[in-house]
Tab-separated table of C-alpha atoms in Angstrom:
chain	number	residue	atom	x	y	z
A	1	MET	CA	-162.268	74.358	12.521
A	2	ARG	CA	-165.383	73.026	10.734
A	3	THR	CA	-163.572	73.190	7.397
A	4	PHE	CA	-160.654	71.268	8.851
A	5	LEU	CA	-162.918	68.523	10.270
A	6	ALA	CA	-164.901	68.285	7.029
A	7	THR	CA	-161.687	67.983	5.009
A	8	VAL	CA	-160.249	65.305	7.319
A	9	LEU	CA	-163.525	63.347	7.201
A	10	PHE	CA	-163.615	63.617	3.408
A	11	ILE	CA	-160.006	62.384	3.101
A	12	LEU	CA	-160.620	59.472	5.500
A	13	LEU	CA	-163.631	58.378	3.447
A	14	PHE	CA	-161.580	58.193	0.260
A	15	ILE	CA	-158.570	56.561	1.907
A	16	GLY	CA	-160.863	53.786	3.205
A	17	CYS	CA	-162.071	53.081	-0.341
A	18	ALA	CA	-158.661	53.226	-2.005
A	19	GLN	CA	-157.732	49.630	-1.134
A	20	LYS	CA	-160.821	48.162	-2.835
A	21	ASN	CA	-161.394	47.240	-6.463
A	22	ALA	CA	-164.467	46.350	-8.511
A	23	PHE	CA	-163.735	42.613	-8.580
A	24	GLU	CA	-163.110	42.120	-4.857
A	25	LYS	CA	-166.720	41.294	-3.921
A	26	PHE	CA	-167.045	38.738	-6.743
A	27	HIS	CA	-164.157	36.508	-5.583
A	28	PHE	CA	-162.689	36.235	-9.091
A	29	THR	CA	-159.342	34.676	-9.825
A	30	SER	CA	-156.773	36.896	-11.520
A	31	VAL	CA	-157.415	35.109	-14.832
A	32	LYS	CA	-161.172	35.681	-14.526
A	33	GLU	CA	-160.534	39.357	-13.728
A	34	LEU	CA	-158.408	39.690	-16.865
A	35	SER	CA	-161.047	37.984	-19.017
A	36	GLU	CA	-163.841	40.194	-17.657
A	37	ASP	CA	-161.671	43.234	-18.222
A	38	SER	CA	-160.764	42.337	-21.800
A	39	ILE	CA	-164.014	40.842	-23.158
A	40	GLN	CA	-165.638	42.804	-25.959
A	41	THR	CA	-169.255	42.404	-27.021
A	42	LEU	CA	-170.785	43.765	-30.198
A	43	LYS	CA	-174.153	43.587	-31.906
A	44	ILE	CA	-173.911	42.502	-35.518
A	45	LYS	CA	-176.214	44.688	-37.575
A	46	LYS	CA	-177.491	44.876	-41.127
A	47	GLY	CA	-178.625	48.461	-41.447
A	48	THR	CA	-180.587	49.117	-38.269
A	49	LYS	CA	-181.638	45.491	-37.808
A	50	VAL	CA	-179.691	43.381	-35.291
A	51	GLU	CA	-178.672	40.066	-36.879
A	52	GLY	CA	-176.649	38.675	-33.994
A	53	VAL	CA	-174.213	39.276	-31.186
A	54	ILE	CA	-170.549	38.387	-30.785
A	55	ASN	CA	-168.292	38.188	-27.720
A	56	VAL	CA	-164.511	38.022	-28.007
A	57	ILE	CA	-161.661	37.553	-25.537
A	58	HIS	CA	-158.054	38.128	-26.616
A	59	LEU	CA	-156.382	35.093	-25.053
A	60	ASN	CA	-152.868	36.518	-25.328
A	61	LYS	CA	-153.802	39.072	-22.666
A	62	VAL	CA	-155.685	36.650	-20.406
A	63	LEU	CA	-153.464	33.553	-20.671
A	64	PRO	CA	-150.087	34.895	-21.879
A	65	GLU	CA	-148.094	31.862	-20.709
A	66	MET	CA	-150.111	29.569	-23.015
A	67	TYR	CA	-150.970	31.912	-25.897
A	68	ASN	CA	-147.969	33.992	-26.909
A	69	GLN	CA	-146.661	32.723	-30.256
A	70	ASN	CA	-149.511	34.060	-32.398
A	71	GLU	CA	-152.710	36.051	-31.786
A	72	TYR	CA	-155.457	33.925	-30.223
A	73	PHE	CA	-159.095	34.723	-29.545
A	74	TYR	CA	-161.925	32.894	-27.828
A	75	VAL	CA	-165.114	33.801	-29.672
A	76	TYR	CA	-168.727	32.975	-29.035
A	77	TYR	CA	-171.551	34.344	-31.107
A	78	TYR	CA	-175.150	34.012	-32.105
A	79	ILE	CA	-176.415	34.728	-35.629
A	80	LYS	CA	-180.176	34.638	-36.242
A	81	ASP	CA	-179.894	32.972	-39.648
A	82	LYS	CA	-178.654	29.424	-38.996
A	83	ASN	CA	-177.517	29.031	-42.645
A	84	ASP	CA	-175.290	32.098	-42.484
A	85	THR	CA	-171.561	31.353	-42.647
A	86	VAL	CA	-169.155	33.465	-40.622
A	87	THR	CA	-165.537	34.323	-41.449
A	88	PHE	CA	-162.940	36.147	-39.376
A	89	THR	CA	-159.948	38.238	-40.403
A	90	LEU	CA	-157.370	40.034	-38.278
A	91	ASN	CA	-155.989	43.236	-39.778
A	92	GLY	CA	-157.184	41.960	-43.163
A	93	LYS	CA	-155.486	38.551	-42.891
A	94	PRO	CA	-157.349	35.220	-42.673
A	95	SER	CA	-157.140	32.971	-39.629
A	96	LEU	CA	-154.509	30.246	-39.359
A	97	LEU	CA	-156.704	28.325	-36.922
A	98	GLN	CA	-160.472	28.203	-36.572
A	99	GLU	CA	-161.479	25.409	-34.228
A	100	GLU	CA	-165.165	24.979	-33.405
A	101	LEU	CA	-165.812	24.174	-29.753
A	102	GLU	CA	-168.684	22.749	-27.742
A	103	SER	CA	-170.649	25.112	-25.499
A	104	GLU	CA	-168.916	23.516	-22.490
A	105	ASN	CA	-165.236	23.890	-23.351
A	106	GLU	CA	-161.832	24.692	-21.858
A	107	PHE	CA	-162.551	28.450	-22.000
A	108	SER	CA	-166.071	28.409	-20.513
A	109	TYR	CA	-164.760	29.411	-17.097
A	110	LEU	CA	-163.531	32.711	-18.583
A	111	THR	CA	-167.051	33.924	-19.337
A	112	SER	CA	-169.462	31.906	-17.204
A	113	PHE	CA	-171.652	31.673	-20.294
A	114	THR	CA	-172.676	28.463	-22.027
A	115	ALA	CA	-175.693	28.357	-24.277
A	116	PRO	CA	-176.371	25.572	-26.766
A	117	TRP	CA	-177.758	28.042	-29.353
A	118	SER	CA	-174.476	29.987	-29.559
A	119	LYS	CA	-171.414	28.981	-31.558
A	120	TYR	CA	-168.011	28.829	-29.900
A	121	CYS	CA	-164.582	28.822	-31.495
A	122	LEU	CA	-160.882	29.308	-30.939
A	123	LEU	CA	-159.231	31.551	-33.522
A	124	GLY	CA	-155.520	31.816	-34.237
A	125	PHE	CA	-153.855	34.449	-36.405
A	126	GLN	CA	-150.350	35.432	-37.360
A	127	LYS	CA	-148.605	37.678	-34.797
A	128	GLU	CA	-149.523	41.332	-35.391
A	129	GLY	CA	-148.597	44.768	-34.056
A	130	ASN	CA	-150.183	46.656	-31.153
A	131	VAL	CA	-153.559	47.353	-32.788
A	132	LEU	CA	-155.667	44.311	-33.678
A	133	ASN	CA	-158.789	44.760	-35.803
A	134	LEU	CA	-160.840	41.562	-35.704
A	135	LYS	CA	-163.392	41.682	-38.513
A	136	ILE	CA	-166.427	39.411	-38.577
A	137	GLU	CA	-168.180	38.876	-41.903
A	138	THR	CA	-171.229	36.785	-42.723
A	139	SER	CA	-172.394	35.418	-46.043
A	140	LYS	CA	-175.401	37.769	-45.839
A	141	ALA	CA	-173.072	40.808	-46.136
A	142	VAL	CA	-173.315	41.666	-42.461
A	143	ASN	CA	-170.039	42.635	-40.820
A	144	ALA	CA	-168.591	44.115	-37.664
A	145	THR	CA	-165.130	44.990	-36.384
A	146	LEU	CA	-163.723	44.805	-32.882
A	147	GLN	CA	-160.484	46.569	-32.004
A	148	PHE	CA	-158.037	45.324	-29.401
A	149	VAL	CA	-155.039	47.409	-28.343
A	150	LYS	CA	-152.160	45.544	-26.719
A	151	ASP	CA	-150.503	46.785	-23.561
A	152	LYS	CA	-147.004	48.033	-24.203
């Protein structure tokens, strides 16, 4: 009898939690949930020294009704060396669009992050397959790669 009651109590505990998700308490919109779920952050390193940080959101996944013709990314990053130039490639191909944005821009609501010391941009690339390797290179020979896998 004790085993039966313990089992029933255990099952009731998990059934009560099954209808909840991690975003429920934050009151996020569905778009904000998608952006939080798909954002990738990476430290840009040269050897063991951190030179900067980059954050990327694949807009095709977050806003598919607006961004579906090509591959689009909202990127914001900070590089310690202000004179360092940054280039982006997707699966080895250069960007078709690289638009610099202000810290307060049309995508700010996706991240809730605006800092005047960071750089913000919208990137557009030719349509690619299911695996997207976004490579970030700086003029100081520092590079990093982020991988995005599309839902099938």
